[in-house]
Amino acid sequence: MSRVLIIGACGQIGSELTYKLRDIHGNDNVIASDISFSNLDVVNSGNFEILDAKDYNAVKVCVEKYDIDTVYLMAAMLSATGEKYPMRAWDLNMNSLFHVLNLAKDGCIKKVFWPSSIAVFGPTTPTNETPQHTIMEPTTVYGITKQVGERWCEYYHKQYGVDVRSLRYPGIISWKTMPGGGTTDYAVEIYHKAITESQYKCFLSENTKLPMMFMDDAINATVNIMQAPSKNISIRSSYNLAAMSFTPAEITDSILKHIPEFTISYEPDFRQQIADSWPKSIDDSLARKDWKWEHTFDLDAMTDEMITQLQKKYSSSEKVS
Ligand code: NAD
């Protein structure tokens, strides 16, 4: 039985990964950790530790305390926040990765999951059906940290045999935990505002097409790549991963099928430039071939689920207050 540590477990993806891994491995075998108690649902769902991913000794002590063999490193500073604090983004995103890779290199843990992002691509990358291997000249600090991180993952695998696995997540959309400062956050906020105010002011322009994925698919992809036999993992930098691509105008049309009075306005800010540097769609055929990746949710299926779950959430919080 695997003993798992999730670092950054209170975040948008880490929280749902924690619940899923607790289901798979059993509550006692999954240790959630974060720098603060920012998500009480996660904190109260089982073992939880306050842990700074930048502190090598603290991570090592936690790994030894719980006899951890697998680490999911979900802590990072995301694209939009990273542009505000470039040095802090570099410090967190790179040092946390080195700490975990070095623990694996030294035999303290056996397996590592570390997420990359479509932010590794840049304005010179082919934008449609972006291939696995292509030009990568990211222009954000976040994208630079992910690209460099990918290189180090591959290096640690080749030089030291570290079993590290990685996915280039597209924008992830979910209803349980709010996103943490990325360029695709609009695609979560829009559902909340559609339900609570029937209107939304979008920080990207109406025809900005980006690759996106519903959380359930992202969690399944993460679990699947980690469960795949090592011989099936041909990419040790990070796999392209895709489900759907849409624009703010297209998500609006999907929402209008449920909330006909919904209106959207557009006021692009600094995040438009980031979005414009990213691909519109991703070729993930290698993930589909190597470890049989398949997505489930398209835009309308995701909209159904988001609206159903958020309506329940808001109506139960109204009853409480
Ligand atoms: P998030 O911002 O929602 O969560 C990150 C978590 O890390 C937060 O709970 C935060 O408190 C924690 N954290 C910050 N500093 C820490 C530290 N020093 N030590 C320990 N914990 C710390 O991020 P997310 O959206 O859940 O993203 C998880 C991973 O997936 C990141 O590597 C991110 O780059 C990647 N990713 C996310 C998306 C997306 O759309 N959400 C897309 C592509 C890649």
Coordinates of C-alpha atoms and ligand atoms in Angstrom, one line a residue:
M1 CA 0.0 0.0 0.0
S2 CA 1.3 3.4 -1.0
R3 CA 1.9 6.2 1.6
V4 CA 1.3 9.5 -0.1
L5 CA 2.1 13.1 0.7
I6 CA 0.3 16.0 -1.1
I7 CA 2.1 19.3 -0.9
G8 CA -0.2 22.3 -1.6
A9 CA -3.3 20.2 -0.7
C10 CA -5.5 23.2 0.1
G11 CA -5.4 24.5 -3.5
Q12 CA -7.8 24.1 -6.4
I13 CA -6.4 20.8 -7.7
G14 CA -4.6 19.6 -4.5
S15 CA -7.9 19.6 -2.6
E16 CA -9.7 17.3 -5.1
L17 CA -6.6 15.2 -5.5
T18 CA -6.6 14.7 -1.7
Y19 CA -10.2 13.4 -1.6
K20 CA -9.5 11.1 -4.6
L21 CA -6.3 9.7 -3.2
R22 CA -7.9 9.2 0.2
D23 CA -10.6 7.1 -1.6
I24 CA -7.9 5.0 -3.4
H25 CA -5.3 4.5 -0.7
G26 CA -7.4 4.9 2.5
N27 CA -7.4 8.0 4.8
D28 CA -4.5 7.0 7.0
N29 CA -2.2 6.5 4.0
V30 CA -2.7 10.0 2.6
I31 CA -1.1 13.0 4.3
A32 CA -2.4 16.4 3.1
S33 CA -0.2 19.4 3.7
D34 CA -0.1 23.1 2.9
I35 CA 1.5 26.3 4.1
S36 CA -1.7 27.3 5.8
F37 CA -5.1 26.0 7.0
S38 CA -6.7 27.7 4.0
N39 CA -9.2 24.9 3.2
L40 CA -10.9 23.5 6.2
D41 CA -12.7 20.7 4.2
V42 CA -9.2 19.3 3.4
V43 CA -7.8 20.0 6.8
N44 CA -10.7 18.1 8.4
S45 CA -10.7 15.2 5.9
G46 CA -7.8 13.3 7.5
N47 CA -4.1 13.6 8.3
F48 CA -3.0 17.2 7.7
E49 CA 0.4 18.9 8.3
I50 CA 1.5 22.5 7.9
L51 CA 4.5 22.3 5.6
D52 CA 6.4 24.9 3.6
A53 CA 7.4 23.4 0.3
K54 CA 10.5 25.7 0.2
D55 CA 11.9 24.1 3.4
Y56 CA 13.8 21.0 2.5
N57 CA 14.3 19.8 6.0
A58 CA 10.6 20.2 6.9
V59 CA 9.6 18.2 3.8
K60 CA 12.2 15.5 4.7
V61 CA 11.0 15.3 8.3
C62 CA 7.4 14.9 7.1
V63 CA 8.4 12.2 4.6
E64 CA 10.2 10.3 7.3
K65 CA 7.5 10.8 10.0
Y66 CA 4.8 9.2 7.8
D67 CA 7.0 6.8 5.9
I68 CA 6.0 8.4 2.6
D69 CA 6.9 6.8 -0.7
T70 CA 5.0 9.0 -3.2
V71 CA 4.8 12.8 -3.3
Y72 CA 2.4 14.9 -5.3
L73 CA 3.9 18.4 -5.4
M74 CA 0.9 20.7 -6.1
A75 CA 2.3 23.9 -4.5
A76 CA 3.2 26.6 -7.0
M77 CA 2.6 30.3 -7.7
L78 CA 0.4 30.5 -10.8
S79 CA 0.7 32.6 -14.0
A80 CA -1.1 35.8 -13.1
T81 CA 0.2 36.1 -9.5
G82 CA 3.7 35.1 -10.8
E83 CA 3.8 38.2 -13.0
K84 CA 3.3 40.3 -9.9
Y85 CA 6.0 38.6 -7.8
P86 CA 8.5 37.1 -10.3
M87 CA 11.2 36.3 -7.8
R88 CA 8.8 34.7 -5.4
A89 CA 7.4 32.6 -8.2
W90 CA 10.8 31.4 -9.2
D91 CA 11.8 30.7 -5.6
L92 CA 8.7 28.6 -4.8
N93 CA 8.2 26.8 -8.1
M94 CA 11.9 25.8 -8.5
N95 CA 13.1 25.1 -5.0
S96 CA 10.0 23.0 -4.0
L97 CA 10.7 20.9 -7.1
F98 CA 14.4 20.5 -6.4
H99 CA 13.6 19.4 -2.8
V100 CA 11.3 16.7 -3.9
L101 CA 13.5 15.5 -6.8
N102 CA 16.5 15.4 -4.4
L103 CA 14.5 13.3 -1.8
A104 CA 13.7 10.9 -4.6
K105 CA 17.3 10.8 -5.9
D106 CA 18.5 10.1 -2.3
G107 CA 16.0 7.2 -2.0
C108 CA 13.8 8.8 0.6
I109 CA 10.8 8.5 -1.7
K110 CA 10.1 6.3 -4.7
K111 CA 7.7 8.3 -6.9
V112 CA 6.9 12.0 -7.7
F113 CA 4.1 13.7 -9.5
W114 CA 4.7 17.3 -10.5
P115 CA 2.3 19.3 -12.7
S116 CA 3.5 21.4 -15.6
S117 CA 1.2 23.6 -17.7
I118 CA 0.3 24.8 -21.1
A119 CA 2.2 27.9 -20.0
V120 CA 5.5 26.2 -21.1
F121 CA 4.5 27.3 -24.6
G122 CA 4.9 30.8 -25.9
P123 CA 4.0 33.1 -28.8
T124 CA 6.4 31.3 -31.2
T125 CA 4.8 27.9 -30.5
P126 CA 2.3 26.6 -33.2
T127 CA -1.0 27.5 -31.7
N128 CA -3.4 24.9 -33.1
E129 CA -3.0 21.2 -32.0
T130 CA 0.3 22.1 -30.4
P131 CA 2.5 19.0 -30.6
Q132 CA 4.3 17.4 -27.7
H133 CA 7.7 18.3 -29.1
T134 CA 7.8 21.9 -30.4
I135 CA 9.2 25.4 -30.0
M136 CA 8.9 26.4 -26.4
E137 CA 9.7 30.1 -25.6
P138 CA 7.5 31.0 -22.6
T139 CA 7.2 34.7 -21.8
T140 CA 5.8 34.5 -18.3
V141 CA 7.8 33.7 -15.2
Y142 CA 5.4 30.9 -14.4
G143 CA 5.9 29.4 -17.9
I144 CA 9.7 29.7 -17.5
T145 CA 9.6 27.8 -14.1
K146 CA 7.4 25.1 -15.7
Q147 CA 9.7 24.7 -18.7
V148 CA 12.8 24.6 -16.6
G149 CA 11.1 22.2 -14.2
E150 CA 10.3 19.9 -17.0
R151 CA 14.0 19.8 -18.1
W152 CA 15.0 19.0 -14.5
C153 CA 12.4 16.2 -14.2
E154 CA 13.8 14.6 -17.4
Y155 CA 17.3 15.1 -16.2
Y156 CA 16.7 13.5 -12.8
H157 CA 15.0 10.5 -14.5
K158 CA 17.8 10.0 -17.0
Q159 CA 20.7 10.7 -14.6
Y160 CA 19.4 9.3 -11.3
G161 CA 16.5 7.0 -12.3
V162 CA 14.0 9.1 -10.4
D163 CA 10.4 8.0 -11.2
V164 CA 8.9 11.4 -11.8
R165 CA 5.7 11.8 -13.9
S166 CA 4.2 15.0 -15.1
L167 CA 1.2 16.5 -17.1
R168 CA 0.9 19.8 -18.8
Y169 CA -2.5 20.7 -17.4
P170 CA -4.6 23.1 -19.4
G171 CA -6.9 25.5 -17.5
I172 CA -8.7 23.5 -14.9
I173 CA -12.4 24.2 -14.1
S174 CA -14.0 23.0 -10.9
W175 CA -16.7 24.0 -8.4
K176 CA -15.4 22.8 -5.0
T177 CA -12.3 25.1 -4.5
M178 CA -11.7 28.5 -6.2
P179 CA -8.7 28.8 -8.5
G180 CA -5.5 30.4 -7.2
G181 CA -4.4 33.2 -9.6
G182 CA -4.2 31.8 -13.1
T183 CA -5.0 33.2 -16.5
T184 CA -7.9 30.7 -17.0
D185 CA -9.6 31.5 -13.7
Y186 CA -12.3 33.3 -15.7
A187 CA -13.8 30.0 -16.7
V188 CA -14.5 29.2 -13.1
E189 CA -15.6 32.7 -12.0
I190 CA -18.1 33.0 -14.8
Y191 CA -20.2 30.1 -13.5
H192 CA -20.2 31.6 -10.0
K193 CA -21.3 35.0 -11.3
A194 CA -23.8 33.5 -13.7
I195 CA -25.6 31.9 -10.7
T196 CA -25.2 34.7 -8.1
E197 CA -25.6 37.8 -10.3
S198 CA -26.6 36.7 -13.8
Q199 CA -23.8 38.7 -15.2
Y200 CA -20.0 38.6 -15.5
K201 CA -17.2 41.0 -16.5
C202 CA -14.6 38.9 -18.3
F203 CA -10.9 39.8 -18.1
L204 CA -10.2 38.1 -21.5
S205 CA -11.6 39.1 -24.8
E206 CA -14.5 37.2 -26.3
N207 CA -12.6 35.2 -28.9
T208 CA -9.7 34.2 -26.8
K209 CA -9.5 30.4 -27.3
L210 CA -7.7 28.3 -24.7
P211 CA -7.3 24.6 -23.8
M212 CA -9.4 23.7 -20.8
M213 CA -10.4 20.6 -18.7
F214 CA -13.0 19.8 -16.1
M215 CA -11.5 18.8 -12.7
D216 CA -12.8 15.2 -12.7
D217 CA -10.8 14.6 -15.9
A218 CA -7.7 16.3 -14.5
I219 CA -7.8 14.1 -11.4
N220 CA -8.4 11.0 -13.4
A221 CA -5.4 11.8 -15.7
T222 CA -3.2 12.4 -12.6
V223 CA -4.2 9.1 -11.0
N224 CA -3.9 7.2 -14.3
I225 CA -0.4 8.4 -15.1
M226 CA 0.7 7.6 -11.6
Q227 CA -0.8 4.1 -11.8
A228 CA 0.6 3.3 -15.3
P229 CA 3.6 0.9 -15.4
S230 CA 6.9 2.7 -15.6
K231 CA 7.7 1.2 -19.0
N232 CA 4.6 2.9 -20.5
I233 CA 5.8 6.4 -19.6
S234 CA 7.9 7.5 -22.6
I235 CA 7.9 11.2 -21.7
R236 CA 9.7 12.1 -18.5
S237 CA 9.5 15.9 -19.0
S238 CA 5.7 16.4 -19.1
Y239 CA 2.9 15.1 -21.3
N240 CA 0.6 17.2 -23.3
L241 CA -2.9 16.7 -22.0
A242 CA -6.2 18.0 -23.5
A243 CA -10.0 17.7 -23.3
M244 CA -11.6 20.8 -24.9
S245 CA -10.9 24.3 -26.1
F246 CA -13.3 27.2 -26.0
T247 CA -13.6 31.0 -25.9
P248 CA -15.4 33.2 -23.4
A249 CA -18.1 33.7 -26.1
E250 CA -18.6 29.9 -26.4
I251 CA -18.8 29.3 -22.6
T252 CA -21.3 32.1 -22.5
D253 CA -23.5 30.3 -25.1
S254 CA -23.2 27.1 -23.1
I255 CA -24.3 28.9 -19.9
L256 CA -27.2 30.7 -21.7
K257 CA -28.8 27.2 -22.3
H258 CA -29.3 27.1 -18.5
I259 CA -29.5 30.8 -17.5
P260 CA -31.1 32.7 -20.4
E261 CA -30.9 36.1 -18.6
F262 CA -27.1 35.8 -18.2
T263 CA -25.0 38.6 -19.8
I264 CA -21.3 39.1 -20.2
S265 CA -19.1 42.1 -20.8
Y266 CA -15.4 42.2 -21.7
E267 CA -12.7 44.2 -20.1
P268 CA -9.4 42.6 -20.9
D269 CA -6.5 43.2 -18.5
F270 CA -2.8 42.1 -18.2
R271 CA -3.9 38.5 -18.4
Q272 CA -5.0 39.0 -22.1
Q273 CA -1.3 39.2 -23.1
I274 CA -0.6 36.0 -21.2
A275 CA -3.5 34.2 -22.8
D276 CA -2.5 35.4 -26.2
S277 CA 0.9 33.7 -25.8
W278 CA -0.6 30.3 -25.1
P279 CA -1.9 27.6 -27.5
K280 CA -5.5 27.4 -28.6
S281 CA -5.6 23.6 -28.7
I282 CA -3.2 20.7 -27.7
D283 CA -2.3 17.5 -29.4
D284 CA -2.2 14.9 -26.6
S285 CA -2.0 11.8 -28.7
L286 CA 1.1 10.5 -26.9
A287 CA -0.7 10.5 -23.5
R288 CA -3.7 8.7 -25.2
K289 CA -1.3 6.1 -26.7
D290 CA 1.1 5.6 -23.8
W291 CA -1.2 5.2 -20.8
K292 CA -4.6 5.3 -22.5
W293 CA -5.7 8.8 -21.5
E294 CA -9.3 9.6 -22.4
H295 CA -11.3 12.6 -21.3
T296 CA -15.0 12.5 -20.4
F297 CA -16.3 16.1 -20.2
D298 CA -16.9 18.4 -23.1
L299 CA -18.1 22.0 -22.7
D300 CA -21.8 21.4 -22.4
A301 CA -21.3 18.4 -20.1
M302 CA -19.1 20.5 -17.9
T303 CA -21.6 23.4 -17.8
D304 CA -24.4 21.0 -16.8
E305 CA -22.2 19.8 -13.9
M306 CA -20.9 23.2 -12.8
I307 CA -24.3 24.8 -12.8
T308 CA -26.0 21.9 -11.0
Q309 CA -23.3 21.7 -8.3
L310 CA -22.9 25.4 -7.8
Q311 CA -26.7 25.9 -7.5
K312 CA -26.8 23.3 -4.8
K313 CA -23.8 24.9 -3.0
Y314 CA -25.3 28.4 -3.1
S315 CA -28.8 27.3 -2.0
S316 CA -27.4 25.3 0.9
S317 CA -25.2 28.2 2.0
E318 CA -28.3 30.5 1.8
K319 CA -30.1 28.1 4.1
V320 CA -27.2 28.1 6.6
S321 CA -27.0 32.0 6.7
Ligands
NAD1 P1 -3.6 26.8 -6.2 O1 -2.9 28.1 -6.2 O2 -5.0 26.7 -6.2 O3 -3.0 25.9 -5.0 C1 -1.7 25.9 -4.6 C2 -1.6 25.6 -3.1 O4 -0.2 25.7 -2.8 C3 -2.3 26.6 -2.2 O5 -3.2 25.9 -1.4 C4 -1.2 27.3 -1.5 O6 -1.6 27.6 -0.1 C5 -0.1 26.2 -1.5 N1 1.2 26.8 -1.3 C6 1.7 28.0 -1.7 N2 2.9 28.2 -1.2 C7 3.3 27.1 -0.5 C8 4.4 26.7 0.2 N3 5.5 27.4 0.2 N4 4.4 25.5 0.8 C9 3.3 24.7 0.7 N5 2.2 25.0 0.1 C10 2.1 26.2 -0.5 O7 -3.0 26.0 -7.4 P2 -3.7 24.8 -8.3 O8 -4.5 25.4 -9.3 O9 -4.2 23.8 -7.4 O10 -2.4 24.2 -9.0 C11 -1.7 23.0 -8.6 C12 -0.6 22.8 -9.6 O11 -1.1 22.5 -10.9 C13 0.4 23.9 -9.7 O12 1.7 23.4 -9.9 C14 0.0 24.6 -10.9 O13 1.0 25.3 -11.6 C15 -0.5 23.4 -11.8 N6 -1.5 23.9 -12.8 C16 -2.7 24.3 -12.4 C17 -3.6 24.7 -13.4 C18 -5.0 25.2 -13.1 O14 -5.8 25.6 -14.0 N7 -5.4 25.2 -11.8 C19 -3.2 24.6 -14.8 C20 -2.0 24.2 -15.1 C21 -1.1 23.8 -14.1

